[in-house]
Amino acid sequence: MDLDPSSALVLFSGGQDSTTCLAWALSRYQRVETIGFSYGQRHAVEMEVREPVRRAIAGLSVVWANRLGPDRVVSLDVLGSISKSALTADLPMETRPDGLPVTFVPGRNLVFLTFAAIVAYQRGLKHVVAGVCETDFSGYPDCRDDTVKALQVAINLGMEARLVLETPLMWIDKADTWRLAESMGGHALVDLIVEETHTCYLGDRARRHDWGVGCGACDACRLRANGWSRYRA
Ligand code: ZN
């Protein structure tokens, strides 16, 4: 399988991290496509902001607009049906006895990256870009660098391919994620991320803060708000 070395598939959820990754990919590769997954997540509003965010990001730069290719949404409802997590069920947001957040869906990112790799392979896209990060606390073991590297090896062995799993946010914190966005797209991109992206686990689009919309209390909101205040400091 010939993979185009200047192409990428971005795992794009419509949140801050994956939007920053989309800009990162558009800054580097000639041909960039996006993929999203629906799996019965509570914060399904995330899926609704994807297309407006894509349109807005294409509106920031003619170069980016020309590079941005098609989007697809893959249904993984089966993931919601076999896992019990606060991301897919109406459970209280708290920490589990083993220290993992209740939002943990075991293996979710393994599944996402594998499905993305299947699509990338068939589309001839060499790089698969994901906004996973092990610097800020999320506690998701499948977001860790070793996990992603191991999966890259398994995928390439299993598909006889040379796909590259890219994780531009792996070693930076949330304040640096805002700085990275500013370095690529200036304040216009930062403003776009504040206004258009969605991060809140509870899907709250009613409460407006200087860092964007969200409940302000869930883990995702607190990480985003905390990173924003350090970025603006
Ligand atoms: Zn929230």
XYZ file of C-alpha atoms and ligand atoms in Angstrom:
234
model
C 0.000 0.000 0.000
C 1.421 3.386 -1.027
C 0.922 5.969 1.692
C 1.271 9.620 0.709
C 4.049 11.030 2.954
C 2.458 14.487 2.955
C -0.945 13.422 4.153
C -2.669 12.907 7.473
C -5.866 11.711 9.048
C -6.783 13.654 12.204
C -8.915 12.144 14.950
C -11.219 15.114 15.264
C -13.802 15.345 18.035
C -14.533 19.072 17.943
C -12.717 19.698 21.227
C -9.785 21.972 22.003
C -7.107 19.289 21.698
C -8.211 17.749 18.436
C -8.825 21.178 16.877
C -5.259 22.149 17.799
C -4.125 18.875 16.213
C -6.091 19.679 13.066
C -4.315 23.039 12.766
C -1.010 21.277 13.441
C -1.649 18.814 10.614
C -2.832 21.554 8.231
C 0.426 23.413 8.936
C 2.495 20.382 7.918
C 0.754 18.221 5.369
C -0.640 18.885 1.912
C -3.655 16.678 2.334
C -5.548 16.403 5.612
C -8.724 14.467 6.293
C -10.671 14.114 9.542
C -12.457 11.303 11.318
C -14.806 11.306 14.296
C -16.437 8.566 16.313
C -19.903 8.416 17.753
C -20.273 5.906 20.554
C -23.237 7.124 22.543
C -21.155 9.691 24.416
C -23.050 11.970 26.792
C -21.279 14.961 25.340
C -22.688 14.260 21.869
C -22.857 18.036 21.376
C -19.164 17.657 20.611
C -20.129 15.962 17.349
C -22.374 18.884 16.377
C -19.588 21.451 16.573
C -17.240 19.423 14.336
C -18.468 20.769 10.990
C -18.659 24.425 12.129
C -15.118 24.121 13.525
C -13.865 22.604 10.273
C -15.484 25.414 8.288
C -14.089 28.075 10.616
C -10.569 26.675 10.522
C -10.654 26.548 6.713
C -11.757 30.175 6.841
C -8.569 31.213 8.629
C -6.205 30.437 5.759
C -6.466 29.762 2.030
C -3.602 27.270 2.351
C -5.426 25.394 5.089
C -8.695 25.504 3.148
C -6.993 23.909 0.145
C -5.429 21.190 2.261
C -8.529 20.251 4.221
C -10.178 17.185 2.730
C -13.256 15.185 3.587
C -14.581 14.316 7.016
C -16.218 11.091 8.095
C -18.023 9.950 11.212
C -17.796 6.307 12.176
C -20.438 4.837 14.454
C -18.991 2.815 17.310
C -22.192 2.522 19.312
C -21.087 -0.983 20.221
C -18.422 0.606 22.438
C -21.107 2.355 24.504
C -23.128 -0.837 24.731
C -20.275 -2.947 26.155
C -18.777 -0.394 28.555
C -20.116 1.285 31.675
C -18.579 4.731 32.003
C -19.679 8.212 32.944
C -18.926 9.225 29.342
C -21.711 7.021 28.028
C -24.049 6.518 31.006
C -25.645 8.855 33.493
C -23.192 8.155 36.336
C -21.880 10.748 38.801
C -18.543 12.324 37.831
C -16.133 11.055 40.460
C -12.991 8.995 40.862
C -13.165 5.203 40.883
C -11.647 3.231 43.784
C -8.645 2.344 41.571
C -7.920 6.043 40.956
C -9.121 6.146 37.368
C -11.810 8.710 36.513
C -15.310 7.304 35.970
C -15.118 8.763 32.470
C -12.653 6.006 31.578
C -13.927 3.797 28.759
C -11.439 0.924 28.745
C -9.590 0.635 25.460
C -11.445 3.526 23.842
C -8.382 5.164 22.343
C -7.006 1.802 21.216
C -10.233 1.283 19.288
C -10.278 4.836 17.888
C -6.655 4.694 16.734
C -7.150 1.262 15.183
C -10.268 2.320 13.269
C -8.518 5.518 12.194
C -5.577 3.430 10.978
C -7.931 1.244 8.921
C -9.367 4.346 7.242
C -5.932 5.970 6.801
C -4.583 2.812 5.179
C -7.389 2.688 2.657
C -7.205 6.417 1.935
C -3.411 6.288 1.521
C -2.877 8.728 4.413
C 0.469 8.101 6.103
C 0.042 10.018 9.370
C -2.662 9.451 11.950
C -2.831 12.424 14.308
C -4.390 12.167 17.778
C -4.619 14.728 20.578
C -3.733 12.313 23.348
C -1.520 13.601 26.137
C 0.121 12.151 29.206
C 1.358 15.426 30.701
C -1.880 16.781 32.123
C -3.648 14.428 34.445
C -6.365 12.490 32.755
C -5.398 9.077 34.061
C -6.305 7.338 30.815
C -3.661 4.645 30.312
C -4.446 4.375 26.607
C -3.418 8.038 26.135
C 0.155 7.305 27.204
C 3.101 7.468 24.865
C 4.121 3.839 25.414
C 0.600 2.670 24.604
C 0.480 4.651 21.359
C 3.964 3.500 20.312
C 3.104 -0.130 21.044
C -0.125 0.196 19.071
C 1.740 1.739 16.133
C 3.990 -1.318 16.022
C 1.022 -3.697 16.257
C -0.921 -1.848 13.551
C 2.015 -1.750 11.148
C 2.779 -5.430 11.691
C -0.876 -6.371 11.317
C -1.461 -4.251 8.207
C 1.979 -4.609 6.616
C 2.130 -0.824 6.510
C 4.260 2.115 7.654
C 1.660 4.339 9.225
C 2.904 6.915 11.727
C 0.805 7.724 14.788
C 1.467 11.392 15.580
C 0.714 12.842 19.022
C 1.751 16.505 18.976
C 0.272 17.194 22.421
C 1.795 14.196 24.206
C 4.372 16.115 26.250
C 2.803 19.557 26.576
C 0.275 20.773 29.126
C -2.995 22.610 28.519
C -1.398 26.058 28.735
C 1.112 25.031 26.068
C -1.719 23.645 23.944
C -3.174 27.178 23.808
C 0.328 28.534 23.034
C 0.763 25.974 20.262
C -2.522 27.112 18.709
C -1.394 30.732 18.890
C 1.956 29.877 17.267
C 0.200 28.248 14.296
C -2.842 30.420 13.760
C -2.392 33.496 15.923
C -5.175 34.968 18.013
C -7.691 34.158 15.289
C -7.160 30.444 15.903
C -7.197 30.901 19.695
C -10.482 32.821 19.416
C -11.918 30.141 17.148
C -11.025 27.428 19.670
C -12.562 29.430 22.515
C -15.757 30.176 20.611
C -16.386 27.077 18.532
C -14.885 24.010 20.189
C -16.482 21.901 22.867
C -14.691 20.074 25.684
C -17.209 19.716 28.563
C -18.001 16.099 29.472
C -21.552 17.060 30.429
C -22.287 18.656 27.076
C -23.116 22.014 28.687
C -23.299 24.708 25.955
C -25.212 27.235 28.097
C -22.555 28.560 30.460
C -20.017 30.923 28.887
C -16.572 31.543 30.385
C -13.533 33.402 29.051
C -12.078 29.999 28.020
C -15.237 28.897 26.206
C -18.508 27.199 27.064
C -19.021 24.359 29.526
C -20.263 23.418 32.986
C -17.017 24.688 34.534
C -16.933 21.842 37.061
C -16.209 18.556 35.252
C -12.626 17.331 34.787
C -12.514 18.409 31.144
C -13.753 21.934 31.952
C -11.383 22.302 34.896
C -8.372 21.244 32.800
C -9.368 23.637 30.025
C -10.016 26.539 32.420
C -6.807 25.928 34.339
C -4.721 25.791 31.152
C -6.368 28.983 29.899
C -5.598 30.903 33.093
C -1.941 29.818 32.988
C -1.774 30.663 29.260
C -3.194 34.132 29.914
C -1.041 34.750 33.008
Zn -17.855 20.542 31.988
